[in-house]
Amino acid sequence: GQNIDQPTEMTATEGAIVQINCTYQTSGFNGLFWYQQHAGEAPTFLSYNVLDGLEEKGRFSSFLSRSKGYSYLLLKELQMKDSASYLCAPGSNYQLIWGAGTKLIIKP
Amino acid sequence: DTAVSQTPKYLVTQMGNDKSIKCEQNLGHDTMYWYKQDSKKFLKIMFSYNNKELIINETVPNRFSPKSPDKAHLNLHINSLELGDSAVYFCASSQDFLDGVETQYFGPGTRLLVL
């Protein structure tokens, strides 16, 4: 079967660093996406990993280990506007398989 | 300038009615999608079209019928609306659908409430 596992909710402090983990099991794999979704809004693209390792993009980095079925999203220098849900979505068989997302709450 | 647009943004209707949601993208993409996001926030793929041809049709009641008049438009018609259809419906598009590796761009969503 296909399964995505992410923590339901995390809390962090403004200015700090937070790591959101995602483990997945899919039949077939063609890369993994991370999306950000603010409450009441559409998901927006953050990052894509297809090879093992770390991809850095400004304050956000994403890591992938294909052999372990594991990815994480690292957010540095947290800002209040980073309060949102973060969705892990591996690609498999012509579609993205979406997790329920991790709701990240940033406190001052 | 909007890349993926949907209308209406809000839709409140009675059980048993028929309604349509429209989606348009001006990104020149070949593939378009319809997703349903329920109260638990899971995004579930409903349909996907590539160059006006249906390529993904998940287990969705046949009350839902997508129509793609051209590759820039993918509309969703829902017959005999039920309470359980209440959700946010997102349209998305991608350049292609190569094994699901293309970045998908989402419309703002249509919030459907069935009373």
Tab-separated table of C-alpha atoms in Angstrom:
chain	number	residue	atom	x	y	z
A	1	GLY	CA	0.000	0.000	0.000
A	2	GLN	CA	0.895	3.648	0.034
A	3	ASN	CA	1.420	5.513	3.263
A	4	ILE	CA	2.756	8.890	4.344
A	5	ASP	CA	3.579	9.618	7.972
A	6	GLN	CA	4.186	13.123	9.324
A	7	PRO	CA	3.693	14.593	12.798
A	8	THR	CA	0.285	16.200	13.096
A	9	GLU	CA	1.452	19.369	14.805
A	10	MET	CA	4.696	21.023	15.905
A	11	THR	CA	5.431	24.202	17.825
A	12	ALA	CA	8.571	26.310	17.536
A	13	THR	CA	9.821	29.723	18.552
A	14	GLU	CA	10.422	32.663	16.244
A	15	GLY	CA	14.064	32.761	15.170
A	16	ALA	CA	14.661	29.084	15.940
A	17	ILE	CA	15.148	26.042	13.679
A	18	VAL	CA	12.611	23.266	13.179
A	19	GLN	CA	12.808	19.939	11.351
A	20	ILE	CA	9.640	18.304	10.010
A	21	ASN	CA	10.041	14.602	9.286
A	22	CYS	CA	8.214	12.506	6.735
A	23	THR	CA	8.367	8.761	6.187
A	24	TYR	CA	6.697	7.197	3.205
A	25	GLN	CA	5.898	3.895	1.566
A	26	THR	CA	4.882	4.012	-2.067
A	27	SER	CA	4.650	1.555	-4.930
A	28	GLY	CA	7.148	3.228	-7.195
A	29	PHE	CA	8.931	6.475	-6.454
A	30	ASN	CA	9.768	9.447	-8.635
A	31	GLY	CA	10.895	12.125	-6.235
A	32	LEU	CA	9.376	13.891	-3.266
A	33	PHE	CA	7.810	17.324	-2.960
A	34	TRP	CA	7.263	19.594	0.011
A	35	TYR	CA	4.438	22.124	-0.123
A	36	GLN	CA	3.388	24.874	2.258
A	37	GLN	CA	-0.284	25.578	2.905
A	38	HIS	CA	-1.431	28.564	4.948
A	39	ALA	CA	-4.855	28.266	6.551
A	40	GLY	CA	-7.602	28.886	4.002
A	41	GLU	CA	-5.179	29.036	1.099
A	42	ALA	CA	-3.851	26.778	-1.635
A	43	PRO	CA	-0.711	24.642	-1.294
A	44	THR	CA	2.392	26.282	-2.743
A	45	PHE	CA	5.562	24.525	-3.888
A	46	LEU	CA	8.591	24.628	-1.586
A	47	SER	CA	11.046	21.961	-2.710
A	48	TYR	CA	11.644	18.817	-4.725
A	49	ASN	CA	14.159	16.009	-4.100
A	50	VAL	CA	14.793	13.118	-6.440
A	51	LEU	CA	18.339	12.173	-5.395
A	52	ASP	CA	19.541	11.368	-1.895
A	53	GLY	CA	20.931	14.296	0.016
A	54	LEU	CA	20.199	17.832	1.022
A	55	GLU	CA	18.729	20.550	-1.190
A	56	GLU	CA	19.082	24.060	0.208
A	57	LYS	CA	16.929	26.984	-0.802
A	58	GLY	CA	17.334	30.052	1.372
A	59	ARG	CA	15.932	29.463	4.847
A	60	PHE	CA	14.406	26.146	3.784
A	61	SER	CA	16.265	22.883	3.118
A	62	SER	CA	14.936	19.456	2.263
A	63	PHE	CA	16.629	16.093	2.691
A	64	LEU	CA	15.872	12.740	1.106
A	65	SER	CA	16.958	9.171	1.809
A	66	ARG	CA	15.364	6.870	-0.740
A	67	SER	CA	16.630	3.671	0.871
A	68	LYS	CA	15.023	4.643	4.186
A	69	GLY	CA	11.835	6.115	2.714
A	70	TYR	CA	12.554	9.258	4.684
A	71	SER	CA	12.607	12.981	4.094
A	72	TYR	CA	12.728	16.073	6.236
A	73	LEU	CA	12.114	19.764	5.762
A	74	LEU	CA	14.370	22.082	7.740
A	75	LEU	CA	13.246	25.634	8.383
A	76	LYS	CA	15.790	28.106	9.776
A	77	GLU	CA	15.388	31.575	11.295
A	78	LEU	CA	11.703	30.965	11.775
A	79	GLN	CA	9.358	33.846	11.134
A	80	MET	CA	5.741	34.245	12.227
A	81	LYS	CA	4.665	33.951	8.586
A	82	ASP	CA	6.038	30.379	8.554
A	83	SER	CA	3.019	29.318	10.610
A	84	ALA	CA	1.319	26.967	8.158
A	85	SER	CA	0.845	23.328	7.302
A	86	TYR	CA	3.696	21.547	5.527
A	87	LEU	CA	2.733	18.734	3.180
A	88	CYS	CA	5.033	15.885	2.187
A	89	ALA	CA	4.155	14.383	-1.219
A	90	PRO	CA	6.130	11.586	-2.874
A	91	GLY	CA	5.509	11.018	-6.580
A	92	SER	CA	4.332	7.552	-7.582
A	93	ASN	CA	2.562	6.129	-10.623
A	94	TYR	CA	1.674	9.392	-12.386
A	95	GLN	CA	0.476	11.186	-9.269
A	96	LEU	CA	1.553	12.738	-6.014
A	97	ILE	CA	0.605	10.927	-2.827
A	98	TRP	CA	-0.208	13.526	-0.180
A	99	GLY	CA	0.276	13.300	3.559
A	100	ALA	CA	-2.142	15.030	5.940
A	101	GLY	CA	0.517	17.636	6.612
A	102	THR	CA	2.206	18.973	9.708
A	103	LYS	CA	0.702	22.068	11.253
A	104	LEU	CA	3.565	24.302	12.391
A	105	ILE	CA	2.805	26.878	15.054
A	106	ILE	CA	5.341	29.646	15.581
A	107	LYS	CA	5.366	31.429	18.924
A	108	PRO	CA	7.018	34.814	19.554
B	1	ASP	CA	-1.919	37.503	-14.109
B	2	THR	CA	-3.428	34.665	-12.051
B	3	ALA	CA	-1.769	31.389	-13.034
B	4	VAL	CA	-4.539	28.967	-12.002
B	5	SER	CA	-7.970	30.403	-11.345
B	6	GLN	CA	-11.168	28.807	-10.096
B	7	THR	CA	-14.732	29.998	-9.907
B	8	PRO	CA	-16.628	30.291	-7.719
B	9	LYS	CA	-14.506	30.710	-4.617
B	10	TYR	CA	-17.448	29.878	-2.342
B	11	LEU	CA	-20.436	27.710	-3.136
B	12	VAL	CA	-23.306	27.107	-0.726
B	13	THR	CA	-26.105	24.922	-2.009
B	14	GLN	CA	-28.844	22.520	-1.026
B	15	MET	CA	-28.597	18.755	-1.051
B	16	GLY	CA	-29.724	17.269	-4.350
B	17	ASN	CA	-28.699	20.251	-6.483
B	18	ASP	CA	-26.315	20.113	-9.451
B	19	LYS	CA	-23.375	22.512	-9.536
B	20	SER	CA	-20.234	23.213	-11.578
B	21	ILE	CA	-16.813	24.544	-10.678
B	22	LYS	CA	-14.625	26.050	-13.377
B	23	CYS	CA	-10.847	26.055	-13.607
B	24	GLU	CA	-8.525	27.801	-16.001
B	25	GLN	CA	-4.727	27.955	-16.197
B	26	ASN	CA	-2.657	30.399	-18.243
B	27	LEU	CA	0.683	28.676	-17.671
B	28	GLY	CA	0.622	26.745	-20.924
B	29	HIS	CA	0.643	23.469	-18.993
B	30	ASP	CA	-0.482	20.177	-20.507
B	31	THR	CA	-1.849	18.536	-17.348
B	32	MET	CA	-4.620	19.578	-14.996
B	33	TYR	CA	-5.968	18.011	-11.803
B	34	TRP	CA	-8.905	18.130	-9.428
B	35	TYR	CA	-8.326	17.487	-5.728
B	36	LYS	CA	-10.687	17.290	-2.780
B	37	GLN	CA	-9.457	18.438	0.636
B	38	ASP	CA	-11.703	17.400	3.470
B	39	SER	CA	-11.899	18.665	7.035
B	40	LYS	CA	-8.990	16.423	8.031
B	41	LYS	CA	-6.858	18.244	5.458
B	42	PHE	CA	-6.024	15.224	3.313
B	43	LEU	CA	-5.583	16.156	-0.332
B	44	LYS	CA	-7.144	13.435	-2.456
B	45	ILE	CA	-6.686	13.279	-6.205
B	46	MET	CA	-9.953	12.955	-8.057
B	47	PHE	CA	-9.104	13.356	-11.717
B	48	SER	CA	-6.207	14.276	-13.959
B	49	TYR	CA	-6.258	15.277	-17.609
B	50	ASN	CA	-3.338	15.508	-19.995
B	51	ASN	CA	-3.982	17.398	-23.239
B	52	LYS	CA	-7.741	16.995	-22.735
B	53	GLU	CA	-7.470	13.247	-22.148
B	54	LEU	CA	-8.360	11.608	-18.851
B	55	ILE	CA	-5.324	9.902	-17.304
B	56	ILE	CA	-6.278	9.534	-13.638
B	57	ASN	CA	-9.765	8.684	-12.452
B	58	GLU	CA	-9.692	7.717	-8.806
B	59	THR	CA	-12.567	6.029	-7.025
B	60	VAL	CA	-14.941	8.943	-7.194
B	61	PRO	CA	-18.747	8.662	-7.346
B	62	ASN	CA	-19.986	8.999	-10.904
B	63	ARG	CA	-21.973	12.031	-9.746
B	64	PHE	CA	-18.675	13.857	-10.353
B	65	SER	CA	-17.894	14.443	-14.004
B	66	PRO	CA	-14.887	16.384	-15.248
B	67	LYS	CA	-14.877	18.119	-18.610
B	68	SER	CA	-11.854	19.510	-20.425
B	69	PRO	CA	-12.885	21.601	-23.454
B	70	ASP	CA	-9.231	22.467	-24.095
B	71	LYS	CA	-5.959	21.954	-22.258
B	72	ALA	CA	-6.257	25.282	-20.441
B	73	HIS	CA	-9.605	24.424	-18.841
B	74	LEU	CA	-10.825	21.623	-16.600
B	75	ASN	CA	-14.298	21.973	-15.174
B	76	LEU	CA	-15.966	19.805	-12.547
B	77	HIS	CA	-19.682	19.107	-12.595
B	78	ILE	CA	-21.348	17.539	-9.576
B	79	ASN	CA	-24.820	16.021	-9.751
B	80	SER	CA	-27.179	15.355	-6.846
B	81	LEU	CA	-24.985	16.966	-4.213
B	82	GLU	CA	-24.713	15.211	-0.863
B	83	LEU	CA	-23.714	16.473	2.584
B	84	GLY	CA	-20.449	14.529	2.357
B	85	ASP	CA	-19.429	16.506	-0.710
B	86	SER	CA	-18.773	19.525	1.500
B	87	ALA	CA	-15.047	20.207	1.213
B	88	VAL	CA	-12.521	22.452	-0.490
B	89	TYR	CA	-11.927	21.541	-4.121
B	90	PHE	CA	-8.581	22.517	-5.630
B	91	CYS	CA	-7.676	22.635	-9.265
B	92	ALA	CA	-3.986	22.321	-10.155
B	93	SER	CA	-1.835	22.158	-13.248
B	94	SER	CA	1.628	20.927	-14.190
B	95	GLN	CA	3.782	21.085	-17.282
B	96	ASP	CA	3.302	17.363	-17.850
B	97	PHE	CA	2.593	14.306	-15.743
B	98	LEU	CA	5.801	12.333	-16.211
B	99	ASP	CA	5.442	9.766	-13.439
B	100	GLY	CA	4.126	12.464	-11.134
B	101	VAL	CA	7.405	14.366	-10.902
B	102	GLU	CA	6.218	17.683	-12.221
B	103	THR	CA	5.603	20.594	-9.860
B	104	GLN	CA	1.901	21.228	-9.500
B	105	TYR	CA	0.498	24.744	-9.216
B	106	PHE	CA	-2.768	25.130	-7.372
B	107	GLY	CA	-5.752	27.374	-7.816
B	108	PRO	CA	-7.186	29.239	-4.794
B	109	GLY	CA	-9.771	26.545	-4.078
B	110	THR	CA	-13.564	26.395	-4.091
B	111	ARG	CA	-15.188	26.014	-0.692
B	112	LEU	CA	-18.316	23.926	-1.174
B	113	LEU	CA	-20.890	23.682	1.581
B	114	VAL	CA	-23.879	21.419	1.054
B	115	LEU	CA	-26.814	22.074	3.382
